[in-house]
mmCIF file of C-alpha atoms in Angstrom:
data_model
loop_
_atom_site.group_PDB
_atom_site.id
_atom_site.type_symbol
_atom_site.label_atom_id
_atom_site.label_comp_id
_atom_site.label_asym_id
_atom_site.label_seq_id
_atom_site.Cartn_x
_atom_site.Cartn_y
_atom_site.Cartn_z
ATOM 1 C CA MET A 10 0.000 0.000 0.000
ATOM 2 C CA THR A 11 1.398 3.365 -1.048
ATOM 3 C CA TRP A 12 1.064 6.693 0.701
ATOM 4 C CA HIS A 13 1.936 9.486 -1.729
ATOM 5 C CA ARG A 14 3.636 12.420 -0.041
ATOM 6 C CA ILE A 15 1.870 15.644 -1.026
ATOM 7 C CA GLY A 16 2.734 18.332 1.542
ATOM 8 C CA ARG A 17 4.807 18.992 4.628
ATOM 9 C CA SER A 18 1.774 19.230 6.894
ATOM 10 C CA GLY A 19 -1.917 18.494 6.843
ATOM 11 C CA TYR A 20 -3.938 15.312 6.957
ATOM 12 C CA ASP A 21 -3.382 11.781 5.719
ATOM 13 C CA VAL A 22 -6.302 11.228 3.345
ATOM 14 C CA ALA A 23 -7.489 8.136 1.477
ATOM 15 C CA VAL A 24 -9.932 8.207 -1.435
ATOM 16 C CA VAL A 25 -11.938 5.067 -2.194
ATOM 17 C CA GLY A 26 -13.260 5.086 -5.751
ATOM 18 C CA ALA A 27 -10.406 7.253 -7.017
ATOM 19 C CA THR A 28 -10.873 6.084 -10.626
ATOM 20 C CA GLY A 29 -14.622 6.787 -10.845
ATOM 21 C CA ALA A 30 -16.449 9.885 -12.092
ATOM 22 C CA VAL A 31 -16.989 11.357 -8.619
ATOM 23 C CA GLY A 32 -13.549 10.290 -7.379
ATOM 24 C CA GLU A 33 -11.910 12.041 -10.309
ATOM 25 C CA ILE A 34 -13.668 15.326 -9.533
ATOM 26 C CA LEU A 35 -13.043 14.913 -5.800
ATOM 27 C CA LEU A 36 -9.297 14.725 -6.436
ATOM 28 C CA GLU A 37 -9.481 17.713 -8.775
ATOM 29 C CA LEU A 38 -11.243 19.757 -6.093
ATOM 30 C CA LEU A 39 -8.942 18.637 -3.277
ATOM 31 C CA GLU A 40 -6.131 20.200 -5.278
ATOM 32 C CA LYS A 41 -8.058 23.253 -6.455
ATOM 33 C CA ARG A 42 -9.455 24.101 -3.007
ATOM 34 C CA ARG A 43 -6.019 23.480 -1.433
ATOM 35 C CA PHE A 44 -7.286 21.094 1.181
ATOM 36 C CA PRO A 45 -4.372 20.507 3.587
ATOM 37 C CA LEU A 46 -2.934 17.168 2.504
ATOM 38 C CA ARG A 47 0.170 15.574 3.929
ATOM 39 C CA ASN A 48 -0.183 12.101 2.437
ATOM 40 C CA LEU A 49 -2.678 10.749 -0.086
ATOM 41 C CA ARG A 50 -3.667 7.149 -0.755
ATOM 42 C CA LEU A 51 -5.756 6.253 -3.824
ATOM 43 C CA LEU A 52 -7.964 3.182 -3.542
ATOM 44 C CA ALA A 53 -10.467 1.330 -5.701
ATOM 45 C CA SER A 54 -11.862 -2.129 -6.354
ATOM 46 C CA GLU A 55 -9.582 -4.881 -7.651
ATOM 47 C CA ARG A 56 -10.446 -4.213 -11.300
ATOM 48 C CA SER A 57 -8.885 -0.712 -11.078
ATOM 49 C CA VAL A 58 -5.692 -1.671 -9.256
ATOM 50 C CA GLY A 59 -2.609 -0.597 -11.174
ATOM 51 C CA GLU A 60 -4.289 2.339 -12.905
ATOM 52 C CA GLN A 61 -2.606 5.735 -12.706
ATOM 53 C CA VAL A 62 -4.393 8.888 -11.596
ATOM 54 C CA THR A 63 -3.056 12.407 -12.077
ATOM 55 C CA PHE A 64 -2.886 14.629 -8.995
ATOM 56 C CA ALA A 65 -0.865 17.839 -8.653
ATOM 57 C CA ARG A 66 0.808 17.096 -12.003
ATOM 58 C CA ARG A 67 1.969 13.727 -10.740
ATOM 59 C CA SER A 68 0.912 10.260 -11.826
ATOM 60 C CA LEU A 69 -0.112 8.292 -8.744
ATOM 61 C CA GLY A 70 -0.805 4.568 -8.536
ATOM 62 C CA VAL A 71 -4.066 3.071 -7.307
ATOM 63 C CA ASP A 72 -4.177 0.329 -4.669
ATOM 64 C CA VAL A 73 -6.960 -2.096 -3.810
ATOM 65 C CA ALA A 74 -9.314 -0.989 -1.053
ATOM 66 C CA THR A 75 -8.829 -3.298 1.942
ATOM 67 C CA PRO A 76 -9.220 -2.739 5.681
ATOM 68 C CA GLU A 77 -5.427 -2.475 6.069
ATOM 69 C CA ALA A 78 -5.348 0.360 3.509
ATOM 70 C CA PHE A 79 -6.868 2.677 6.122
ATOM 71 C CA ASP A 80 -4.076 2.263 8.653
ATOM 72 C CA GLY A 81 -2.710 5.721 9.397
ATOM 73 C CA ALA A 82 -5.524 7.609 7.650
ATOM 74 C CA ASP A 83 -7.051 10.666 9.322
ATOM 75 C CA LEU A 84 -9.819 11.013 6.752
ATOM 76 C CA VAL A 85 -11.323 8.668 4.149
ATOM 77 C CA PHE A 86 -13.583 9.781 1.312
ATOM 78 C CA PHE A 87 -15.799 7.019 -0.078
ATOM 79 C CA ALA A 88 -16.813 7.767 -3.672
ATOM 80 C CA ALA A 89 -17.465 4.153 -4.604
ATOM 81 C CA THR A 90 -20.212 1.562 -4.557
ATOM 82 C CA GLY A 91 -22.511 1.050 -1.629
ATOM 83 C CA GLU A 92 -21.099 -2.425 -1.101
ATOM 84 C CA LEU A 93 -17.562 -1.103 -0.582
ATOM 85 C CA SER A 94 -18.876 1.507 1.820
ATOM 86 C CA ARG A 95 -20.964 -1.019 3.726
ATOM 87 C CA THR A 96 -18.056 -3.370 4.304
ATOM 88 C CA LEU A 97 -15.107 -0.974 4.550
ATOM 89 C CA ALA A 98 -16.354 2.256 6.148
ATOM 90 C CA PRO A 99 -16.674 0.645 9.620
ATOM 91 C CA GLU A 100 -13.186 -0.813 9.147
ATOM 92 C CA ALA A 101 -11.785 2.664 8.446
ATOM 93 C CA VAL A 102 -13.479 4.057 11.567
ATOM 94 C CA GLU A 103 -12.185 1.142 13.642
ATOM 95 C CA ARG A 104 -8.662 2.123 12.561
ATOM 96 C CA GLY A 105 -9.186 5.703 13.720
ATOM 97 C CA ALA A 106 -10.207 7.447 10.508
ATOM 98 C CA LEU A 107 -13.119 9.764 9.895
ATOM 99 C CA VAL A 108 -15.290 8.644 6.956
ATOM 100 C CA ILE A 109 -17.216 10.896 4.553
ATOM 101 C CA ASP A 110 -19.377 8.649 2.406
ATOM 102 C CA LYS A 111 -21.119 9.500 -0.869
ATOM 103 C CA SER A 112 -23.040 6.257 -1.285
ATOM 104 C CA SER A 113 -26.608 5.709 -0.081
ATOM 105 C CA THR A 114 -25.486 3.143 2.505
ATOM 106 C CA TRP A 115 -25.479 5.266 5.653
ATOM 107 C CA ARG A 116 -27.731 8.215 4.782
ATOM 108 C CA LEU A 117 -30.766 7.168 6.777
ATOM 109 C CA ALA A 118 -28.953 5.404 9.615
ATOM 110 C CA PRO A 119 -30.120 7.134 12.835
ATOM 111 C CA HIS A 120 -26.589 7.532 14.219
ATOM 112 C CA VAL A 121 -25.079 8.969 11.006
ATOM 113 C CA PRO A 122 -25.326 12.709 10.236
ATOM 114 C CA LEU A 123 -26.613 13.487 6.727
ATOM 115 C CA VAL A 124 -25.055 16.831 5.924
ATOM 116 C CA VAL A 125 -25.171 19.717 3.497
ATOM 117 C CA PRO A 126 -22.777 22.174 5.182
ATOM 118 C CA GLU A 127 -24.692 25.330 4.230
ATOM 119 C CA VAL A 128 -27.899 23.829 5.650
ATOM 120 C CA ASN A 129 -27.163 21.732 8.757
ATOM 121 C CA PRO A 130 -23.488 21.980 9.802
ATOM 122 C CA ALA A 131 -24.324 21.482 13.495
ATOM 123 C CA ALA A 132 -25.253 17.868 12.714
ATOM 124 C CA LEU A 133 -21.526 17.172 12.316
ATOM 125 C CA ASP A 134 -21.035 17.599 16.061
ATOM 126 C CA GLU A 135 -22.965 14.364 16.625
ATOM 127 C CA HIS A 136 -20.926 12.149 14.319
ATOM 128 C CA GLN A 137 -19.666 8.733 15.444
ATOM 129 C CA GLY A 138 -17.030 8.334 12.745
ATOM 130 C CA ILE A 139 -19.165 8.292 9.583
ATOM 131 C CA ILE A 140 -20.774 11.292 7.880
ATOM 132 C CA ALA A 141 -23.077 10.730 4.905
ATOM 133 C CA CYS A 142 -23.486 12.917 1.822
ATOM 134 C CA PRO A 143 -27.072 13.124 0.555
ATOM 135 C CA ASN A 144 -28.390 11.991 -2.793
ATOM 136 C CA CYS A 145 -27.142 14.343 -5.525
ATOM 137 C CA THR A 146 -30.710 15.452 -6.293
ATOM 138 C CA THR A 147 -31.581 15.977 -2.644
ATOM 139 C CA ILE A 148 -28.684 18.407 -2.216
ATOM 140 C CA GLY A 149 -29.926 20.736 -4.945
ATOM 141 C CA LEU A 150 -33.462 20.600 -3.566
ATOM 142 C CA VAL A 151 -32.636 21.321 0.091
ATOM 143 C CA MET A 152 -30.285 24.142 -0.894
ATOM 144 C CA ALA A 153 -33.270 25.824 -2.549
ATOM 145 C CA LEU A 154 -35.652 25.000 0.317
ATOM 146 C CA GLU A 155 -33.534 26.045 3.300
ATOM 147 C CA PRO A 156 -33.560 29.825 2.622
ATOM 148 C CA LEU A 157 -37.355 29.662 2.372
ATOM 149 C CA ARG A 158 -37.682 27.485 5.470
ATOM 150 C CA ARG A 159 -35.803 30.096 7.500
ATOM 151 C CA ARG A 160 -38.219 32.846 6.377
ATOM 152 C CA MET A 161 -41.602 31.138 6.215
ATOM 153 C CA GLY A 162 -41.284 27.627 7.600
ATOM 154 C CA LEU A 163 -42.273 24.662 5.450
ATOM 155 C CA ARG A 164 -45.533 22.760 5.307
ATOM 156 C CA SER A 165 -45.281 20.802 2.064
ATOM 157 C CA VAL A 166 -43.114 20.260 -1.017
ATOM 158 C CA VAL A 167 -44.148 18.715 -4.321
ATOM 159 C CA ALA A 168 -41.143 18.146 -6.588
ATOM 160 C CA THR A 169 -40.398 16.684 -10.000
ATOM 161 C CA THR A 170 -36.744 15.885 -10.615
ATOM 162 C CA PHE A 171 -35.011 15.814 -14.001
ATOM 163 C CA GLN A 172 -31.886 13.744 -13.414
ATOM 164 C CA ALA A 173 -28.847 13.554 -15.682
ATOM 165 C CA VAL A 174 -27.519 10.187 -16.842
ATOM 166 C CA SER A 175 -24.254 10.720 -14.935
ATOM 167 C CA GLY A 176 -26.312 10.013 -11.827
ATOM 168 C CA ALA A 177 -25.735 6.405 -12.863
ATOM 169 C CA GLY A 178 -21.975 6.997 -13.040
ATOM 170 C CA ARG A 179 -19.581 7.336 -15.955
ATOM 171 C CA ASP A 180 -21.235 4.322 -17.607
ATOM 172 C CA GLY A 181 -24.486 6.265 -17.728
ATOM 173 C CA VAL A 182 -22.896 8.955 -19.887
ATOM 174 C CA LEU A 183 -21.305 6.342 -22.135
ATOM 175 C CA GLU A 184 -24.649 4.604 -22.592
ATOM 176 C CA LEU A 185 -26.362 7.879 -23.562
ATOM 177 C CA GLU A 186 -23.635 8.558 -26.124
ATOM 178 C CA ALA A 187 -23.960 5.025 -27.511
ATOM 179 C CA HIS A 188 -27.725 5.374 -27.768
ATOM 180 C CA GLU A 189 -27.383 8.694 -29.600
ATOM 181 C CA ARG A 190 -24.919 7.206 -32.109
ATOM 182 C CA ALA A 191 -27.113 4.164 -32.692
ATOM 183 C CA ARG A 192 -30.216 6.268 -33.212
ATOM 184 C CA ALA A 193 -28.401 8.508 -35.705
ATOM 185 C CA LYS A 194 -27.413 5.425 -37.712
ATOM 186 C CA GLY A 195 -30.842 3.839 -37.496
ATOM 187 C CA GLU A 196 -29.489 0.912 -35.500
ATOM 188 C CA SER A 197 -31.319 -0.990 -32.775
ATOM 189 C CA ILE A 198 -30.707 0.105 -29.213
ATOM 190 C CA GLU A 199 -30.307 -2.232 -26.244
ATOM 191 C CA PRO A 200 -30.625 -0.366 -22.935
ATOM 192 C CA ARG A 201 -28.448 -1.709 -20.151
ATOM 193 C CA LEU A 202 -28.405 0.762 -17.257
ATOM 194 C CA PHE A 203 -31.722 2.425 -18.048
ATOM 195 C CA ALA A 204 -35.211 1.018 -18.568
ATOM 196 C CA ARG A 205 -35.482 2.585 -22.012
ATOM 197 C CA SER A 206 -33.156 4.206 -24.511
ATOM 198 C CA MET A 207 -32.102 7.656 -23.316
ATOM 199 C CA ALA A 208 -31.489 9.064 -26.800
ATOM 200 C CA ARG A 209 -33.956 11.961 -27.303
ATOM 201 C CA ASN A 210 -36.074 10.475 -24.546
ATOM 202 C CA VAL A 211 -37.389 11.169 -21.049
ATOM 203 C CA VAL A 212 -37.754 8.132 -18.799
ATOM 204 C CA PRO A 213 -39.600 8.088 -15.463
ATOM 205 C CA LEU A 214 -37.514 6.284 -12.856
ATOM 206 C CA CYS A 215 -39.891 3.422 -12.157
ATOM 207 C CA ASP A 216 -37.659 0.355 -12.296
ATOM 208 C CA ARG A 217 -37.609 -0.133 -8.518
ATOM 209 C CA LEU A 218 -41.153 0.352 -7.231
ATOM 210 C CA ALA A 219 -42.209 0.157 -3.612
ATOM 211 C CA GLU A 220 -45.613 -1.246 -2.654
ATOM 212 C CA ASP A 221 -47.190 2.222 -2.716
ATOM 213 C CA GLY A 222 -46.191 2.781 -6.353
ATOM 214 C CA HIS A 223 -43.408 5.257 -5.604
ATOM 215 C CA THR A 224 -39.846 4.369 -6.556
ATOM 216 C CA LEU A 225 -37.079 3.816 -4.058
ATOM 217 C CA GLU A 226 -35.399 6.948 -5.484
ATOM 218 C CA GLU A 227 -38.511 8.995 -4.723
ATOM 219 C CA HIS A 228 -38.712 7.585 -1.203
ATOM 220 C CA LYS A 229 -35.012 8.380 -0.648
ATOM 221 C CA LEU A 230 -35.465 11.994 -1.692
ATOM 222 C CA ARG A 231 -38.434 12.348 0.654
ATOM 223 C CA ALA A 232 -36.703 10.790 3.651
ATOM 224 C CA GLU A 233 -33.384 12.586 3.096
ATOM 225 C CA THR A 234 -35.047 15.983 2.731
ATOM 226 C CA ARG A 235 -36.867 15.492 6.020
ATOM 227 C CA LYS A 236 -33.699 14.386 7.824
ATOM 228 C CA ILE A 237 -31.483 17.231 6.570
ATOM 229 C CA LEU A 238 -34.059 19.940 7.287
ATOM 230 C CA GLY A 239 -34.922 18.437 10.679
ATOM 231 C CA LEU A 240 -38.598 18.214 9.717
ATOM 232 C CA PRO A 241 -39.617 14.549 10.140
ATOM 233 C CA SER A 242 -43.291 15.273 9.377
ATOM 234 C CA LEU A 243 -42.778 17.510 6.343
ATOM 235 C CA ALA A 244 -45.113 16.511 3.507
ATOM 236 C CA VAL A 245 -42.834 15.712 0.559
ATOM 237 C CA SER A 246 -44.022 14.172 -2.697
ATOM 238 C CA VAL A 247 -41.580 13.425 -5.520
ATOM 239 C CA THR A 248 -41.672 12.242 -9.123
ATOM 240 C CA ALA A 249 -38.208 11.281 -10.395
ATOM 241 C CA VAL A 250 -37.376 11.364 -14.105
ATOM 242 C CA ARG A 251 -34.187 10.565 -16.059
ATOM 243 C CA VAL A 252 -33.406 12.953 -18.939
ATOM 244 C CA PRO A 253 -30.861 12.826 -21.811
ATOM 245 C CA VAL A 254 -28.456 15.273 -20.174
ATOM 246 C CA ALA A 255 -24.881 14.307 -19.332
ATOM 247 C CA VAL A 256 -24.414 16.415 -16.185
ATOM 248 C CA GLY A 257 -26.785 18.582 -14.171
ATOM 249 C CA HIS A 258 -29.867 17.632 -12.155
ATOM 250 C CA SER A 259 -32.903 19.930 -12.248
ATOM 251 C CA VAL A 260 -35.916 20.154 -9.932
ATOM 252 C CA ALA A 261 -39.299 21.850 -10.321
ATOM 253 C CA ALA A 262 -40.792 22.338 -6.857
ATOM 254 C CA LEU A 263 -44.060 23.686 -5.474
ATOM 255 C CA VAL A 264 -43.415 24.898 -1.920
ATOM 256 C CA GLU A 265 -45.974 25.657 0.764
ATOM 257 C CA GLY A 266 -44.861 27.601 3.824
ATOM 258 C CA GLU A 267 -46.316 27.900 7.294
ATOM 259 C CA ARG A 268 -46.420 31.655 6.712
ATOM 260 C CA SER A 269 -46.953 33.692 3.576
ATOM 261 C CA LEU A 270 -43.918 35.045 1.745
ATOM 262 C CA ASP A 271 -44.161 37.168 -1.381
ATOM 263 C CA VAL A 272 -42.011 36.546 -4.422
ATOM 264 C CA ASP A 273 -39.674 39.484 -3.783
ATOM 265 C CA GLN A 274 -39.014 38.382 -0.198
ATOM 266 C CA ALA A 275 -38.412 34.813 -1.308
ATOM 267 C CA GLY A 276 -36.055 35.993 -4.045
ATOM 268 C CA ARG A 277 -34.014 38.013 -1.555
ATOM 269 C CA ALA A 278 -33.804 35.019 0.797
ATOM 270 C CA LEU A 279 -32.476 32.851 -2.013
ATOM 271 C CA ALA A 280 -30.042 35.497 -3.292
ATOM 272 C CA GLU A 281 -28.551 35.983 0.175
ATOM 273 C CA PHE A 282 -28.044 32.261 0.879
ATOM 274 C CA GLU A 283 -24.498 30.919 0.640
ATOM 275 C CA GLY A 284 -24.044 28.531 -2.270
ATOM 276 C CA VAL A 285 -27.187 29.644 -4.129
ATOM 277 C CA ARG A 286 -27.228 31.872 -7.212
ATOM 278 C CA PHE A 287 -30.666 33.334 -7.744
ATOM 279 C CA HIS A 288 -31.860 34.088 -11.270
ATOM 280 C CA GLY A 289 -34.656 36.646 -11.079
ATOM 281 C CA GLY A 290 -37.169 37.582 -13.728
ATOM 282 C CA ASP A 291 -37.248 35.425 -16.840
ATOM 283 C CA ALA A 292 -33.661 34.169 -16.495
ATOM 284 C CA ALA A 293 -34.077 30.402 -16.139
ATOM 285 C CA PRO A 294 -30.887 28.413 -15.380
ATOM 286 C CA THR A 295 -30.207 25.165 -17.253
ATOM 287 C CA PRO A 296 -27.774 22.252 -16.824
ATOM 288 C CA HIS A 297 -25.346 23.964 -19.217
ATOM 289 C CA ASP A 298 -24.957 26.722 -16.619
ATOM 290 C CA VAL A 299 -23.652 24.356 -13.918
ATOM 291 C CA GLU A 300 -21.177 22.297 -15.947
ATOM 292 C CA HIS A 301 -18.262 23.793 -13.982
ATOM 293 C CA SER A 302 -20.148 25.284 -11.039
ATOM 294 C CA ASP A 303 -20.420 24.378 -7.369
ATOM 295 C CA ASP A 304 -23.424 26.654 -6.816
ATOM 296 C CA VAL A 305 -27.087 25.706 -6.914
ATOM 297 C CA LEU A 306 -28.902 27.909 -9.411
ATOM 298 C CA VAL A 307 -32.521 28.845 -8.638
ATOM 299 C CA GLY A 308 -34.950 30.637 -10.955
ATOM 300 C CA ARG A 309 -38.533 30.652 -12.269
ATOM 301 C CA LEU A 310 -39.681 31.826 -8.843
ATOM 302 C CA ARG A 311 -43.369 32.630 -8.952
ATOM 303 C CA ARG A 312 -46.567 32.343 -6.941
ATOM 304 C CA ASP A 313 -48.982 29.558 -7.730
ATOM 305 C CA PRO A 314 -52.015 31.276 -9.315
ATOM 306 C CA ASP A 315 -54.569 29.546 -7.085
ATOM 307 C CA THR A 316 -52.778 29.277 -3.732
ATOM 308 C CA SER A 317 -50.163 31.030 -1.602
ATOM 309 C CA ARG A 318 -47.574 28.427 -2.560
ATOM 310 C CA LEU A 319 -44.389 29.230 -4.487
ATOM 311 C CA TRP A 320 -42.998 27.551 -7.594
ATOM 312 C CA LEU A 321 -39.262 27.386 -8.153
ATOM 313 C CA TRP A 322 -36.766 25.733 -10.492
ATOM 314 C CA SER A 323 -33.307 24.661 -9.335
ATOM 315 C CA VAL A 324 -30.305 23.245 -11.198
ATOM 316 C CA SER A 325 -27.090 21.806 -9.753
ATOM 317 C CA ASN A 326 -24.074 19.847 -10.910
ATOM 318 C CA ASN A 327 -24.680 16.332 -9.601
ATOM 319 C CA LEU A 328 -20.982 15.390 -9.755
ATOM 320 C CA ARG A 329 -19.721 18.538 -8.030
ATOM 321 C CA LYS A 330 -22.086 20.065 -5.451
ATOM 322 C CA GLY A 331 -24.194 16.915 -5.651
ATOM 323 C CA ALA A 332 -21.235 14.730 -4.714
ATOM 324 C CA ALA A 333 -17.535 15.667 -4.627
ATOM 325 C CA THR A 334 -17.800 19.335 -3.610
ATOM 326 C CA ASN A 335 -20.270 18.626 -0.824
ATOM 327 C CA ALA A 336 -17.961 15.925 0.563
ATOM 328 C CA ILE A 337 -14.982 18.274 0.612
ATOM 329 C CA GLN A 338 -17.079 21.055 2.133
ATOM 330 C CA ILE A 339 -17.989 18.658 4.932
ATOM 331 C CA ALA A 340 -14.279 18.045 5.597
ATOM 332 C CA GLU A 341 -13.557 21.785 5.481
ATOM 333 C CA THR A 342 -16.421 22.495 7.868
ATOM 334 C CA MET A 343 -15.205 19.833 10.273
ATOM 335 C CA GLN A 344 -11.740 21.342 10.172
ATOM 336 C CA ARG A 345 -13.150 24.801 11.003
ATOM 337 C CA ARG A 346 -15.159 23.309 13.880
ATOM 338 C CA GLY A 347 -12.055 21.522 15.214
ATOM 339 C CA LEU A 348 -13.609 18.088 14.687
ATOM 340 C CA LEU A 349 -11.086 16.871 12.148
ATOM 341 C CA ASP A 350 -8.103 17.885 14.268
ATOM 342 C CA GLN A 351 -9.573 16.023 17.229
ATOM 343 C CA ARG A 352 -9.685 12.910 15.076
ATOM 344 C CA ALA A 353 -6.148 13.379 13.812
ATOM 345 C CA ARG A 354 -4.809 13.840 17.345
ATOM 346 C CA ARG A 355 -6.388 10.562 18.434
ATOM 347 C CA THR A 356 -4.700 8.738 15.572
ATOM 348 C CA GLY A 357 -1.398 10.605 15.510
#
């Protein structure tokens, strides 16, 4: 197992899933945001062992993720499959590391904080070694809801999500591209990751239905939103849809508050919230606008014509703020709160 020396001081950090789409961006952002790294260890499943990953203009080798790989780590980012997280995250904690996990494995576990740092940073104080990142769609939604919750409370949310194919990983993008090429040539298309061809198509996510007819994805968004906002009884109804977009999840939401808030007041609340860029008037953000952005873009704010509820449209980069950026922001927030240094002292 190889620790790559990066800096003279900082933390010893391991990244599980270093060769995947989210892992690649996580490494890019660790460098760009100048997270204090002393040593870095790149880990993945056995099929990726031996690959080289570029970091800080250096080519670094990838090792297999095993329990022993976490020896000496202060912090471990999991950007891999749920199975790896399920089996290895407790092993990393047992060896003294703090775990920030992007998979769905730990999100709804009662003892695991589910954190968007701009929304609920205080939840980090209750961690027991593992911190979960929310679903990439949930993050964009709660970032748009939290400024409104602080001004008018929340009674109900009805949301339709428009989720990019990269939500299924790098293979999702490759499948969309293959479908587009096949359609252009008039060839038959065999979907693999998705229920139907994604080329010039919109596909409701209904491949994993619960008994009530909602999908597991829709149930996850509902439960995660409630947990992050600290509103266990909030009425949340979701329809999840996959769209032929490479990167960028969008949400159309109808929001009912406990108190009335006019459009101008709501717009100011959104514009003043850290991590949100508000588009007023007829300026509607699209996935193209978040290709290289860590912000959540919110627009199309308007009052429902028949009620006091508000409509809004939000767009976020599911690989950045929806995954890698949020994970790094959690680590940065823990460092500011002294929680990461406490962990490092225990293991040093």
